[in-house]
XYZ file of C-alpha atoms in Angstrom:
362
model
C -8.232 9.515 23.266
C -8.709 6.315 25.223
C -7.419 2.838 24.448
C -10.347 1.736 22.242
C -9.674 4.722 19.977
C -6.020 3.766 19.830
C -7.076 0.338 18.664
C -9.031 1.976 15.845
C -6.052 4.088 14.801
C -3.872 0.972 14.734
C -6.446 -0.904 12.664
C -6.832 2.018 10.272
C -3.100 2.330 9.764
C -2.760 -1.345 8.944
C -5.986 -2.118 7.108
C -6.961 1.112 5.463
C -4.207 3.342 4.219
C -1.082 2.139 5.992
C 2.122 0.478 4.906
C 0.719 -2.630 3.228
C -1.080 -0.524 0.653
C 1.842 1.778 0.070
C 4.297 -1.041 -0.186
C 2.622 -2.286 -3.313
C 4.603 -1.546 -6.428
C 1.827 0.212 -8.293
C 0.603 3.801 -7.776
C -3.024 3.082 -6.969
C -3.652 2.681 -3.133
C -4.751 -0.850 -2.316
C -4.810 -2.065 -5.970
C -2.500 -3.209 -8.765
C -3.890 -1.485 -11.871
C -3.505 -3.142 -15.209
C 0.047 -2.675 -16.460
C 0.424 -0.054 -19.139
C 2.876 -1.001 -21.772
C 4.905 1.597 -23.579
C 7.187 1.603 -26.612
C 10.920 1.589 -26.152
C 12.502 4.991 -25.629
C 14.086 6.105 -28.941
C 17.878 5.973 -28.775
C 19.785 9.214 -28.535
C 22.129 10.371 -31.284
C 25.345 8.326 -31.351
C 28.624 9.934 -30.221
C 31.435 10.719 -32.580
C 33.186 7.640 -33.953
C 36.083 6.478 -31.750
C 39.565 5.879 -33.050
C 38.988 2.126 -32.982
C 35.830 0.609 -34.491
C 33.223 -0.017 -31.800
C 31.310 -3.305 -31.680
C 27.830 -3.195 -33.103
C 25.210 -2.273 -30.518
C 22.703 -5.013 -29.735
C 19.136 -4.520 -30.867
C 16.834 -2.976 -28.291
C 14.832 -5.536 -26.385
C 11.038 -5.340 -26.758
C 9.150 -3.814 -23.874
C 5.652 -4.285 -22.539
C 3.130 -2.327 -24.622
C -0.514 -1.434 -24.133
C -2.505 -2.220 -27.250
C -5.954 -2.358 -25.659
C -8.085 0.286 -27.342
C -9.805 3.148 -25.530
C -13.148 1.899 -24.297
C -11.777 -1.482 -23.258
C -13.317 -2.432 -19.912
C -11.997 -5.137 -17.594
C -13.594 -6.486 -14.427
C -11.420 -8.194 -11.819
C -12.166 -10.358 -8.834
C -10.254 -9.179 -5.787
C -9.504 -11.571 -2.937
C -7.778 -10.326 0.208
C -6.511 -12.280 3.189
C -4.977 -10.547 6.210
C -3.511 -11.797 9.438
C -2.485 -10.040 12.643
C -0.499 -11.697 15.411
C 0.491 -10.026 18.679
C 3.797 -11.340 20.008
C 3.942 -9.064 23.042
C 1.664 -6.537 24.749
C 2.326 -4.978 28.128
C 2.442 -1.727 30.070
C 5.472 0.029 31.466
C 5.988 3.398 33.114
C 6.186 6.369 30.786
C 9.560 8.152 30.790
C 9.741 10.537 33.700
C 6.845 8.966 35.593
C 6.863 6.616 38.570
C 4.329 3.866 39.263
C 4.063 1.296 42.007
C 4.966 -2.262 40.952
C 1.646 -3.531 42.352
C -0.321 -0.970 40.330
C 1.637 -1.820 37.199
C 0.971 -5.540 37.689
C -2.751 -4.903 38.139
C -2.935 -2.766 34.988
C -1.069 -5.376 32.981
C -3.756 -7.897 33.862
C -6.338 -5.544 32.346
C -4.178 -5.127 29.261
C -4.538 -8.805 28.422
C -8.236 -8.160 27.847
C -7.279 -5.283 25.556
C -4.949 -7.655 23.739
C -7.802 -10.070 23.133
C -9.961 -7.227 21.797
C -7.262 -6.060 19.416
C -6.548 -9.545 18.104
C -10.274 -10.148 17.688
C -10.658 -6.862 15.816
C -7.780 -7.562 13.464
C -8.445 -11.265 12.974
C -12.037 -10.614 11.942
C -10.528 -9.262 8.758
C -8.377 -12.382 8.383
C -11.350 -14.125 6.864
C -11.081 -14.100 3.095
C -12.847 -11.069 1.655
C -13.902 -10.898 -1.964
C -14.570 -7.735 -3.842
C -14.360 -6.220 -7.305
C -12.045 -3.908 -9.191
C -12.508 -2.385 -12.628
C -10.125 -0.926 -15.206
C -11.230 1.158 -18.188
C -8.927 2.461 -20.910
C -9.868 6.098 -21.468
C -9.164 8.183 -24.577
C -5.543 9.379 -24.679
C -4.765 12.863 -23.424
C -1.869 14.805 -24.922
C -0.411 11.555 -26.183
C -0.547 9.946 -22.740
C -2.209 6.653 -21.886
C -5.001 7.070 -19.335
C -6.486 4.347 -17.137
C -9.472 4.636 -14.820
C -9.299 2.262 -11.843
C -12.469 1.756 -9.822
C -12.137 -0.034 -6.508
C -14.291 -1.321 -3.700
C -12.416 -0.851 -0.402
C -13.067 -2.010 3.148
C -11.854 0.194 6.002
C -12.519 0.227 9.762
C -15.576 2.223 10.798
C -14.463 5.157 13.007
C -17.694 4.952 15.017
C -17.385 1.208 15.520
C -13.827 -0.092 14.954
C -14.973 -3.712 15.144
C -16.963 -3.246 11.946
C -15.857 -2.649 8.379
C -17.413 -0.145 6.015
C -17.436 -0.444 2.235
C -16.430 2.564 0.155
C -15.896 3.102 -3.557
C -12.788 4.822 -4.884
C -11.719 6.042 -8.333
C -8.112 6.493 -9.361
C -7.220 8.013 -12.742
C -3.606 7.533 -13.830
C -1.887 9.006 -16.894
C 1.396 7.635 -18.240
C 3.767 9.168 -20.753
C 5.504 7.248 -23.519
C 8.336 6.240 -21.181
C 5.885 4.611 -18.759
C 6.192 7.248 -16.045
C 3.164 8.586 -14.227
C 2.531 12.180 -15.311
C -0.769 12.647 -13.534
C -2.821 10.804 -10.927
C -5.965 11.753 -9.071
C -8.153 9.885 -6.606
C -11.604 10.375 -5.161
C -13.968 8.366 -2.966
C -17.661 8.368 -2.143
C -16.721 8.302 1.541
C -16.030 11.873 2.777
C -13.242 10.854 5.175
C -11.341 8.775 2.640
C -11.831 11.535 0.078
C -10.230 14.011 2.506
C -7.283 11.645 2.900
C -6.742 11.325 -0.854
C -6.851 15.072 -1.394
C -4.512 15.786 1.518
C -1.985 13.183 0.353
C -1.529 14.782 -3.102
C -0.970 11.510 -4.940
C 0.436 13.165 -8.051
C 3.293 14.797 -6.171
C 3.857 11.673 -4.083
C 4.138 9.343 -7.079
C 6.324 11.743 -9.048
C 8.623 12.118 -6.048
C 8.933 8.340 -5.749
C 9.752 8.063 -9.458
C 12.782 10.320 -9.095
C 14.550 7.531 -7.204
C 13.593 4.669 -9.504
C 10.821 2.669 -11.122
C 9.195 -0.419 -9.642
C 6.432 -1.086 -12.159
C 6.280 -3.319 -15.216
C 5.805 -0.331 -17.513
C 8.562 -0.075 -20.073
C 10.356 -3.119 -18.673
C 12.472 -4.946 -21.293
C 11.050 -8.390 -21.985
C 14.304 -10.283 -21.427
C 14.143 -13.459 -19.373
C 16.910 -14.157 -16.892
C 17.869 -10.505 -16.357
C 16.261 -9.264 -13.102
C 15.937 -5.508 -12.687
C 16.380 -4.069 -9.196
C 15.367 -0.599 -8.063
C 15.690 1.150 -4.729
C 13.066 3.817 -4.234
C 12.377 6.313 -1.483
C 8.779 6.862 -0.401
C 8.228 10.214 1.391
C 6.102 8.824 4.202
C 5.863 12.239 5.851
C 3.399 13.211 3.107
C 1.312 10.117 3.789
C 1.255 10.630 7.539
C 0.396 14.309 7.128
C -2.636 13.192 5.145
C -3.484 10.814 7.980
C -3.602 13.753 10.386
C -6.061 15.482 8.048
C -8.228 12.386 8.319
C -7.976 12.327 12.115
C -8.837 16.005 12.489
C -7.466 18.827 14.598
C -4.986 18.395 17.436
C -3.079 15.742 15.518
C 0.425 15.710 14.071
C 2.841 13.161 12.648
C 6.522 12.690 11.962
C 7.791 9.923 9.706
C 11.131 8.959 8.254
C 11.396 8.173 4.521
C 10.706 4.574 3.570
C 13.449 2.972 1.482
C 12.149 0.061 -0.592
C 14.031 -2.418 -2.766
C 12.134 -4.059 -5.628
C 13.423 -6.761 -7.969
C 11.418 -7.589 -11.100
C 12.087 -10.695 -13.198
C 10.551 -11.520 -16.564
C 9.724 -15.195 -16.934
C 8.739 -15.358 -20.589
C 5.381 -16.485 -21.968
C 3.137 -18.999 -20.262
C 1.035 -21.641 -22.038
C -1.688 -19.040 -22.708
C 0.792 -16.710 -24.412
C 0.759 -14.209 -21.536
C 3.818 -12.398 -20.226
C 4.845 -13.585 -16.751
C 6.659 -11.609 -14.089
C 7.814 -12.086 -10.514
C 8.509 -9.242 -8.111
C 10.139 -9.300 -4.683
C 9.854 -6.364 -2.297
C 11.888 -5.506 0.770
C 12.271 -2.392 2.893
C 14.723 -0.899 5.330
C 13.693 -0.203 8.920
C 11.164 2.620 9.127
C 9.551 4.572 11.954
C 6.891 7.162 12.574
C 5.238 9.022 15.468
C 1.561 10.008 15.500
C 0.107 12.440 18.049
C -3.682 12.681 18.417
C -5.354 14.810 21.095
C -2.692 14.206 23.718
C -2.032 10.570 22.835
C 1.196 9.453 21.227
C 1.719 6.382 19.085
C 5.183 5.418 17.865
C 5.626 2.619 15.330
C 8.864 1.105 14.106
C 8.808 -1.414 11.273
C 11.803 -3.698 11.640
C 11.179 -5.688 8.465
C 8.879 -5.602 5.460
C 9.123 -8.294 2.812
C 6.865 -9.575 0.094
C 6.205 -9.976 -3.585
C 4.563 -12.402 -5.956
C 3.841 -13.417 -9.554
C 1.720 -11.746 -12.206
C 0.611 -12.477 -15.755
C -0.115 -9.835 -18.407
C -2.166 -10.352 -21.537
C -0.783 -9.625 -24.994
C -2.904 -6.473 -25.130
C -1.140 -5.190 -22.013
C -3.947 -5.668 -19.502
C -3.407 -7.590 -16.296
C -4.598 -11.207 -16.356
C -3.860 -12.101 -12.739
C -1.512 -11.237 -9.912
C -0.712 -12.166 -6.337
C 0.977 -9.948 -3.759
C 1.997 -11.254 -0.344
C 3.562 -9.050 2.330
C 4.861 -9.657 5.830
C 5.547 -6.781 8.212
C 7.065 -6.969 11.701
C 6.575 -3.944 13.904
C 6.933 -2.568 17.396
C 4.415 -0.042 18.718
C 4.323 2.239 21.736
C 1.251 4.099 23.025
C 1.391 6.944 25.546
C -2.103 7.718 26.858
C -3.115 11.116 28.273
C -3.782 11.228 31.987
C -2.080 7.881 32.588
C 1.463 7.159 33.753
C 1.660 4.016 31.615
C 3.063 3.318 28.171
C 1.619 0.425 26.209
C 4.258 -1.579 24.326
C 3.295 -4.047 21.628
C 5.115 -6.288 19.173
C 3.129 -7.587 16.219
C 3.290 -9.221 12.821
C 0.942 -8.184 10.026
C 0.534 -10.180 6.814
C -1.527 -9.572 3.690
C -2.178 -11.568 0.535
C -4.000 -9.874 -2.326
C -5.072 -11.730 -5.476
C -6.447 -10.210 -8.679
C -7.995 -12.306 -11.429
C -9.549 -11.109 -14.661
C -13.229 -12.040 -14.738
C -14.540 -10.408 -17.900
C -13.160 -8.128 -20.590
C -15.202 -6.050 -23.010
C -13.506 -4.599 -26.070
C -14.983 -1.692 -28.071
């Protein structure tokens, strides 16, 4: 795998199915589905009466509830803005290999052209892109709420990394009465993306994440001034293993778990009578190593921060949302047949906006 292919892998990781998508606080890759609202969990039986009278328990706070009927269909306008800035890009000798200083200097001059190509490739996507997303409320299954999310995604073209290709994806998510995801499946009309979804096993991934905490609005008490913070662990090894399925044979990956910290605040009702929320997202340092046909790419994310506001209609469907993320990373590339290691420092930012365009009720 030569350097142009490495540029594609980098672009795919960042733009297609990499950290920015996974860092979002909803289960669907690359989209915030409409929040499902669930009734409060019934209280458990009270304990035996203590010796001293206990103070009366406060009434349970209301929680977000989905009242949109099956057959409700919402169309959203999706606007995405991305930015990629290279802070450093140079070659150094790979561990255990010796190169002449003059040769290294000459190769580093060539690398500056590569840097321009990479920045051009990534910044082409910095132009605002508009697309569509759709949410349909399906008939309930076994008492669970079911949403169908249809998305239009743009990913780098493997045959021509400087171009984007448009693919359609479908994500079906089922939630129980506590707001937890009990089933999720994804498919795409693009064979490669479809392979990725199947290899990632979204159902197991989401359920594993939920064992460490919830980051969604589902079941959140509607109490202003009481932020709720959760720390969740994302098993990124599962995601990177799916990436190797996408890249084909002679590829492997190792990734540490991603620890994320999400704070959700309820802001009350806005002038339109919609529930308002604000979420902030942060993550601990994270790293991974990807090996593809003799090439090695190591990425360490030193910081990942983001968040944004959202508004939810009274029927529980999303009205609008904004998610901004900023990721600082360091990358290393070891190329087969070369004594050099490419070292790069970069900052990647994304801003995703959803706005309800039309809603059709049954």
